């Protein structure tokens, strides 16, 4: 299944056309696989979007292709050279967004970093890098957008994970960061709810064709992965996009402070694909290969 949407998403899908007409989304990591398709769904439903990233070429190309997809020229604005660890860079991105589109209704804090590393081989700087991108970056994104979310009574969506529901080896850095994201979202739901702002998380499972799955699955085959998922298939970016549309739509107007797990039921069986190899995978020299 390709990691992009087309107009059949509206024609054959469950959503009413143009439900996001007049709305503007601000998406960090919007040129990446999952957040790109989340954004595509929004723009196919009438939203304008800003995708924020570090890489100039990648961010510009994604915005160009997405504008073509929406059939509305310049419906997606690329803002590159932004590291979510730097609050002032996000403030600049927010200012450019408002200059171009005049408002912000939806925020997706999606920029993330990940690699497999046993705790013993994880340097303090490596831990700090992932926690800074995932957790501090999510805080910076919500904080920079807040003045405009208050004006629009908008909605925030954080991209979380299921790694922190129990101990997943080689993911101590990501698990710690994503646990923090859930906590941040819950607190924002309570604090900002009185301003009409909703805050929720999506926790994707194993999503086909993503950098995350290629980094995390190691030597495990697709068939082996699917057999460990109750719904017997990998997730798709469209699965995540559909939950995103729901959470930003009026259908979710009373939904805040939640984590929507979109994983085919996988975490109930344990999300660590290498668990059959435990504890041997902790005892070999090059355990990142397992
Ligand atoms: C051990 C590693 C490492 C590895 C990097 N480091 N890769 N340590 N194993 N494989 C260490 C480096 O040695 C360094 O520590 C520190 O991390 C920072 O590395 P830099 O390359 O200087 O950092 P930076 O350029 O900021 O890059 C951040 C990054 C990188 C996270 C390390 O991988 C990145 O930019 N990733 C973005 C793309 C990405 O990861 N996408 C996947 C998202 S998937 P020292 O001590 O040497 O200085 C995802 C899935 C979530 O998030 C779960 C969904 C279910």
Tab-separated table of C-alpha atoms and ligand atoms in Angstrom:
chain	number	residue	atom	x	y	z
A	1	UNK	CA	0.000	0.000	0.000
A	2	UNK	CA	1.553	3.359	-1.025
A	3	UNK	CA	2.212	5.901	1.713
A	4	UNK	CA	0.175	8.620	0.084
A	5	UNK	CA	-3.513	9.359	-0.394
A	6	UNK	CA	-5.527	10.404	-3.458
A	7	UNK	CA	-9.011	11.734	-4.116
A	8	UNK	CA	-10.561	8.317	-3.548
A	9	UNK	CA	-9.932	9.068	0.136
A	10	UNK	CA	-12.906	11.443	-0.074
A	11	UNK	CA	-14.939	9.723	-2.785
A	12	UNK	CA	-14.845	6.278	-1.131
A	13	UNK	CA	-14.112	7.236	2.459
A	14	UNK	CA	-16.268	7.856	5.533
A	15	UNK	CA	-15.674	11.618	5.724
A	16	UNK	CA	-17.920	14.375	4.405
A	17	UNK	CA	-16.039	16.564	1.834
A	18	UNK	CA	-14.727	19.989	2.869
A	19	UNK	CA	-15.239	19.466	6.615
A	20	UNK	CA	-11.997	21.344	7.268
A	21	UNK	CA	-12.620	24.233	4.845
A	22	UNK	CA	-11.211	27.457	6.345
A	23	UNK	CA	-9.033	25.598	8.864
A	24	UNK	CA	-5.238	25.663	9.082
A	25	UNK	CA	-2.986	22.864	10.371
A	26	UNK	CA	0.561	23.286	11.699
A	27	UNK	CA	2.480	20.004	11.457
A	28	UNK	CA	6.010	19.299	12.674
A	29	UNK	CA	7.564	16.350	10.884
A	30	UNK	CA	4.966	16.900	8.147
A	31	UNK	CA	7.299	15.718	5.395
A	32	UNK	CA	7.840	12.384	7.151
A	33	UNK	CA	5.824	9.288	6.337
A	34	UNK	CA	3.110	9.195	8.996
A	35	UNK	CA	2.661	12.935	9.514
A	36	UNK	CA	2.661	13.537	5.784
A	37	UNK	CA	-0.328	11.247	5.259
A	38	UNK	CA	-2.086	12.748	8.293
A	39	UNK	CA	-1.629	16.129	6.598
A	40	UNK	CA	-2.762	14.823	3.218
A	41	UNK	CA	-6.041	13.682	4.754
A	42	UNK	CA	-6.605	17.117	6.270
A	43	UNK	CA	-5.917	18.989	3.020
A	44	UNK	CA	-8.064	16.607	0.972
A	45	UNK	CA	-10.856	17.602	3.359
A	46	UNK	CA	-10.316	21.318	2.693
A	47	UNK	CA	-7.696	22.316	5.282
A	48	UNK	CA	-4.627	24.460	4.549
A	49	UNK	CA	-1.403	23.198	6.099
A	50	UNK	CA	2.087	24.204	7.089
A	51	UNK	CA	4.684	21.454	7.242
A	52	UNK	CA	7.716	22.181	9.377
A	53	UNK	CA	11.005	20.319	9.037
A	54	UNK	CA	14.764	20.504	9.225
A	55	UNK	CA	15.584	19.536	5.638
A	56	UNK	CA	14.957	22.122	2.916
A	57	UNK	CA	14.648	19.841	-0.146
A	58	UNK	CA	12.537	17.192	1.602
A	59	UNK	CA	10.133	19.733	3.113
A	60	UNK	CA	9.770	21.761	-0.110
A	61	UNK	CA	9.176	18.692	-2.280
A	62	UNK	CA	6.565	17.266	0.098
A	63	UNK	CA	4.694	20.597	0.194
A	64	UNK	CA	4.727	20.869	-3.594
A	65	UNK	CA	3.386	17.334	-4.068
A	66	UNK	CA	0.733	17.838	-1.404
A	67	UNK	CA	-0.477	21.110	-2.933
A	68	UNK	CA	-0.889	19.302	-6.261
A	69	UNK	CA	-2.814	16.542	-4.475
A	70	UNK	CA	-5.207	19.059	-2.928
A	71	UNK	CA	-5.788	20.742	-6.322
A	72	UNK	CA	-5.499	24.074	-4.511
A	73	UNK	CA	-2.304	25.988	-5.402
A	74	UNK	CA	-0.094	26.780	-2.382
A	75	UNK	CA	-2.419	25.011	0.047
A	76	UNK	CA	0.653	23.615	1.808
A	77	UNK	CA	3.421	25.934	2.991
A	78	UNK	CA	6.854	24.404	3.642
A	79	UNK	CA	8.912	25.878	6.465
A	80	UNK	CA	12.373	24.317	6.646
A	81	UNK	CA	15.471	24.832	8.748
A	82	UNK	CA	13.429	24.331	11.896
A	83	UNK	CA	14.749	22.127	14.697
A	84	UNK	CA	11.906	21.528	17.155
A	85	UNK	CA	14.450	21.546	19.996
A	86	UNK	CA	14.791	25.309	19.465
A	87	UNK	CA	11.764	27.275	20.676
A	88	UNK	CA	12.670	30.466	18.798
A	89	UNK	CA	12.738	28.523	15.511
A	90	UNK	CA	9.192	27.315	16.166
A	91	UNK	CA	8.055	30.815	17.056
A	92	UNK	CA	9.403	31.957	13.685
A	93	UNK	CA	7.527	29.117	11.945
A	94	UNK	CA	4.306	30.071	13.723
A	95	UNK	CA	4.751	33.735	12.694
A	96	UNK	CA	5.243	32.687	9.044
A	97	UNK	CA	2.149	30.469	9.260
A	98	UNK	CA	-0.038	33.271	10.528
A	99	UNK	CA	1.426	35.689	7.964
A	100	UNK	CA	0.484	33.247	5.178
A	101	UNK	CA	-2.818	31.746	6.387
A	102	UNK	CA	-3.938	34.043	9.215
A	103	UNK	CA	-4.725	31.383	11.828
A	104	UNK	CA	-3.903	27.992	13.353
A	105	UNK	CA	-6.662	25.509	14.179
A	106	UNK	CA	-4.919	22.139	14.346
A	107	UNK	CA	-1.455	21.246	15.588
A	108	UNK	CA	0.273	17.924	15.029
A	109	UNK	CA	3.451	17.582	17.083
A	110	UNK	CA	4.943	14.787	15.038
A	111	UNK	CA	8.680	15.391	14.714
A	112	UNK	CA	10.465	12.430	16.307
A	113	UNK	CA	13.792	10.664	16.442
A	114	UNK	CA	14.512	7.030	17.119
A	115	UNK	CA	17.193	4.382	16.924
A	116	UNK	CA	17.720	1.052	18.621
A	117	UNK	CA	20.249	1.195	21.429
A	118	UNK	CA	20.763	-0.827	24.594
A	119	UNK	CA	20.932	1.326	27.724
A	120	UNK	CA	24.561	0.407	28.272
A	121	UNK	CA	25.499	1.788	24.859
A	122	UNK	CA	23.236	4.833	25.031
A	123	UNK	CA	25.298	7.954	25.719
A	124	UNK	CA	23.894	10.766	27.807
A	125	UNK	CA	23.847	12.892	24.667
A	126	UNK	CA	21.978	10.214	22.691
A	127	UNK	CA	19.280	10.011	25.390
A	128	UNK	CA	19.102	13.797	25.537
A	129	UNK	CA	18.822	14.064	21.739
A	130	UNK	CA	15.745	11.824	21.499
A	131	UNK	CA	14.049	13.250	24.591
A	132	UNK	CA	14.733	16.747	23.276
A	133	UNK	CA	13.307	16.064	19.822
A	134	UNK	CA	10.273	14.084	21.003
A	135	UNK	CA	9.294	15.632	24.332
A	136	UNK	CA	10.843	19.097	24.420
A	137	UNK	CA	9.970	19.463	20.722
A	138	UNK	CA	6.325	18.616	21.470
A	139	UNK	CA	6.266	21.141	24.313
A	140	UNK	CA	7.860	23.818	22.105
A	141	UNK	CA	5.355	23.163	19.330
A	142	UNK	CA	2.298	23.407	21.583
A	143	UNK	CA	3.712	26.431	23.402
A	144	UNK	CA	4.522	28.368	20.225
A	145	UNK	CA	1.064	27.684	18.751
A	146	UNK	CA	-0.883	28.393	21.937
A	147	UNK	CA	-1.794	32.069	21.315
A	148	UNK	CA	-3.413	31.102	18.002
A	149	UNK	CA	-5.069	27.951	19.353
A	150	UNK	CA	-6.734	30.115	21.977
A	151	UNK	CA	-8.134	32.362	19.234
A	152	UNK	CA	-9.453	29.454	17.165
A	153	UNK	CA	-10.392	27.155	20.095
A	154	UNK	CA	-8.249	24.653	18.274
A	155	UNK	CA	-6.978	21.158	18.864
A	156	UNK	CA	-3.551	19.592	19.510
A	157	UNK	CA	-2.514	16.091	18.536
A	158	UNK	CA	0.705	14.573	19.879
A	159	UNK	CA	2.270	11.530	18.247
A	160	UNK	CA	3.026	9.066	21.018
A	161	UNK	CA	3.808	5.324	21.076
A	162	UNK	CA	3.040	2.241	23.171
A	163	UNK	CA	6.665	1.557	24.206
A	164	UNK	CA	6.258	2.917	27.709
A	165	UNK	CA	3.281	0.753	28.721
A	166	UNK	CA	5.905	-1.743	29.877
A	167	UNK	CA	9.650	-2.123	29.426
A	168	UNK	CA	10.673	-2.440	25.786
A	169	UNK	CA	14.408	-3.150	25.526
A	170	UNK	CA	16.624	-0.805	23.475
A	171	UNK	CA	13.934	1.881	23.603
A	172	UNK	CA	14.525	3.441	27.033
A	173	UNK	CA	15.082	6.856	25.460
A	174	UNK	CA	11.950	6.766	23.276
A	175	UNK	CA	9.782	5.179	25.970
A	176	UNK	CA	10.761	7.882	28.450
A	177	UNK	CA	10.069	10.625	25.910
A	178	UNK	CA	6.697	9.242	24.835
A	179	UNK	CA	5.577	8.738	28.448
A	180	UNK	CA	6.350	12.414	28.938
A	181	UNK	CA	4.307	13.311	25.865
A	182	UNK	CA	1.258	11.469	27.235
A	183	UNK	CA	1.668	13.313	30.544
A	184	UNK	CA	2.065	16.660	28.780
A	185	UNK	CA	-1.058	16.081	26.685
A	186	UNK	CA	-3.117	15.097	29.732
A	187	UNK	CA	-2.093	18.233	31.602
A	188	UNK	CA	-2.819	20.440	28.581
A	189	UNK	CA	-6.249	18.845	28.200
A	190	UNK	CA	-7.053	19.923	31.761
A	191	UNK	CA	-5.406	23.356	31.672
A	192	UNK	CA	-6.449	24.396	28.177
A	193	UNK	CA	-9.876	22.760	28.140
A	194	UNK	CA	-11.290	25.834	29.823
A	195	UNK	CA	-10.092	27.837	26.794
A	196	UNK	CA	-11.911	25.450	24.452
A	197	UNK	CA	-8.691	23.739	23.333
A	198	UNK	CA	-8.579	19.949	23.100
A	199	UNK	CA	-5.399	17.874	23.484
A	200	UNK	CA	-5.042	14.212	22.525
A	201	UNK	CA	-2.399	11.658	21.532
A	202	UNK	CA	-2.245	9.027	18.840
A	203	UNK	CA	-0.082	6.008	19.634
A	204	UNK	CA	0.666	4.225	16.347
A	205	UNK	CA	1.628	0.579	16.307
A	206	UNK	CA	3.704	-1.043	13.577
A	207	UNK	CA	2.952	1.071	10.513
A	208	UNK	CA	3.995	-0.349	7.145
A	209	UNK	CA	6.588	1.525	5.109
A	210	UNK	CA	7.720	3.865	7.856
A	211	UNK	CA	11.229	4.665	9.003
A	212	UNK	CA	10.149	3.601	12.486
A	213	UNK	CA	9.253	0.045	11.422
A	214	UNK	CA	12.406	-0.361	9.344
A	215	UNK	CA	14.499	0.812	12.300
A	216	UNK	CA	12.695	-1.220	14.924
A	217	UNK	CA	11.778	-4.537	13.312
A	218	UNK	CA	15.389	-5.727	12.855
A	219	UNK	CA	15.596	-9.283	11.531
A	220	UNK	CA	11.877	-10.048	12.060
A	221	UNK	CA	9.940	-10.828	8.840
A	222	UNK	CA	6.654	-9.184	7.911
A	223	UNK	CA	4.773	-12.490	8.375
A	224	UNK	CA	6.256	-12.909	11.836
A	225	UNK	CA	5.262	-9.347	12.716
A	226	UNK	CA	1.683	-9.794	11.449
A	227	UNK	CA	1.235	-13.025	13.400
A	228	UNK	CA	1.855	-11.064	16.621
A	229	UNK	CA	-0.840	-8.482	15.834
A	230	UNK	CA	-4.449	-9.401	16.732
A	231	UNK	CA	-5.810	-7.907	13.490
A	232	UNK	CA	-3.129	-9.905	11.595
A	233	UNK	CA	-1.739	-7.074	9.487
A	234	UNK	CA	0.575	-4.121	9.812
A	235	UNK	CA	-1.011	-0.726	10.218
A	236	UNK	CA	-1.151	1.773	7.367
A	237	UNK	CA	-0.562	5.481	7.344
A	238	UNK	CA	-4.227	5.772	6.307
A	239	UNK	CA	-5.217	4.105	9.587
A	240	UNK	CA	-3.414	6.906	11.414
A	241	UNK	CA	-4.841	9.562	9.076
A	242	UNK	CA	-8.421	8.417	9.722
A	243	UNK	CA	-7.969	8.662	13.491
A	244	UNK	CA	-6.424	12.095	13.004
A	245	UNK	CA	-9.426	13.283	10.998
A	246	UNK	CA	-11.768	11.965	13.668
A	247	UNK	CA	-9.872	13.688	16.493
A	248	UNK	CA	-9.816	17.054	14.701
A	249	UNK	CA	-13.416	16.763	13.501
A	250	UNK	CA	-16.525	17.966	15.242
A	251	UNK	CA	-17.334	14.313	15.943
A	252	UNK	CA	-14.613	14.432	18.628
A	253	UNK	CA	-15.777	17.737	20.138
A	254	UNK	CA	-16.078	16.145	23.626
A	255	UNK	CA	-12.871	14.086	23.362
A	256	UNK	CA	-9.820	15.451	25.151
A	257	UNK	CA	-7.031	14.057	27.302
A	258	UNK	CA	-7.068	10.689	25.540
A	259	UNK	CA	-4.498	8.451	23.903
A	260	UNK	CA	-5.886	6.764	20.804
A	261	UNK	CA	-3.921	3.563	20.248
A	262	UNK	CA	-3.974	2.624	16.557
A	263	UNK	CA	-2.104	-0.672	16.530
A	264	UNK	CA	-4.492	-3.496	15.633
A	265	UNK	CA	-4.458	-4.550	19.286
A	266	UNK	CA	-0.728	-5.256	19.185
A	267	UNK	CA	0.403	-3.788	22.482
A	268	UNK	CA	-1.823	-6.193	24.401
A	269	UNK	CA	0.482	-8.981	23.213
A	270	UNK	CA	3.668	-6.956	23.734
A	271	UNK	CA	5.077	-4.570	21.157
A	272	UNK	CA	8.617	-5.875	21.143
A	273	UNK	CA	9.070	-7.984	17.999
A	274	UNK	CA	12.245	-9.538	19.376
A	275	UNK	CA	10.609	-10.850	22.541
A	276	UNK	CA	10.957	-14.518	21.522
A	277	UNK	CA	14.697	-13.908	21.593
A	278	UNK	CA	14.695	-12.492	25.138
A	279	UNK	CA	17.002	-12.589	27.031
A	280	UNK	CA	19.549	-13.854	24.474
A	281	UNK	CA	19.221	-10.551	22.613
A	282	UNK	CA	20.646	-8.758	25.642
A	283	UNK	CA	23.618	-11.080	25.897
A	284	UNK	CA	25.178	-10.881	22.432
A	285	UNK	CA	27.756	-8.300	21.461
A	286	UNK	CA	25.928	-6.635	18.561
A	287	UNK	CA	22.363	-6.777	19.836
A	288	UNK	CA	21.047	-4.075	17.494
A	289	UNK	CA	21.074	-6.778	14.765
A	290	UNK	CA	18.478	-8.895	16.567
B	1	LIG	C1	23.419	4.784	19.629
B	1	LIG	C2	23.214	6.847	18.603
B	1	LIG	C3	22.645	6.246	17.445
B	1	LIG	C4	22.482	4.818	17.445
B	1	LIG	C5	22.747	8.393	17.125
B	1	LIG	N1	23.254	8.172	18.335
B	1	LIG	N2	22.368	7.234	16.546
B	1	LIG	N3	23.593	6.128	19.683
B	1	LIG	N4	22.877	4.144	18.560
B	1	LIG	N5	21.973	4.176	16.402
B	1	LIG	C6	23.814	9.154	19.260
B	1	LIG	C7	25.006	9.858	18.657
B	1	LIG	O1	26.182	9.078	18.748
B	1	LIG	C8	25.073	11.100	19.541
B	1	LIG	O2	25.613	10.818	20.803
B	1	LIG	C9	23.606	11.411	19.804
B	1	LIG	O3	22.890	10.206	19.521
B	1	LIG	C10	23.084	12.506	18.908
B	1	LIG	O4	23.334	12.134	17.571
B	1	LIG	P1	23.340	13.235	16.394
B	1	LIG	O5	23.398	12.492	15.095
B	1	LIG	O6	24.341	14.281	16.669
B	1	LIG	O7	21.926	13.906	16.636
B	1	LIG	P2	20.961	14.569	15.656
B	1	LIG	O8	21.642	14.989	14.399
B	1	LIG	O9	20.256	15.585	16.392
B	1	LIG	O10	19.992	13.372	15.245
B	1	LIG	C11	18.969	12.934	16.097
B	1	LIG	C12	18.764	11.433	15.960
B	1	LIG	C13	18.680	10.989	14.521
B	1	LIG	C14	17.523	11.045	16.738
B	1	LIG	C15	19.991	10.738	16.615
B	1	LIG	O11	18.502	9.593	14.431
B	1	LIG	C16	17.583	11.710	13.789
B	1	LIG	O12	17.733	12.860	13.408
B	1	LIG	N6	16.461	11.070	13.522
B	1	LIG	C17	15.321	11.723	12.864
B	1	LIG	C18	14.679	10.784	12.001
B	1	LIG	C19	14.169	9.615	12.752
B	1	LIG	O13	14.780	9.117	13.708
B	1	LIG	N7	13.039	9.112	12.341
B	1	LIG	C20	12.495	7.915	12.959
B	1	LIG	C21	11.331	8.295	13.681
B	1	LIG	S1	10.490	6.814	14.027
B	1	LIG	P3	27.176	11.108	21.174
B	1	LIG	O14	27.313	10.653	22.588
B	1	LIG	O15	27.992	10.308	20.211
B	1	LIG	O16	27.374	12.589	21.012
B	1	LIG	C22	9.918	6.990	15.506
B	1	LIG	C23	9.073	5.843	15.904
B	1	LIG	C24	8.505	6.048	17.246
B	1	LIG	O17	10.146	7.918	16.166
B	1	LIG	C25	7.718	4.868	17.646
B	1	LIG	C26	6.495	4.659	16.820
B	1	LIG	C27	5.755	3.438	17.162
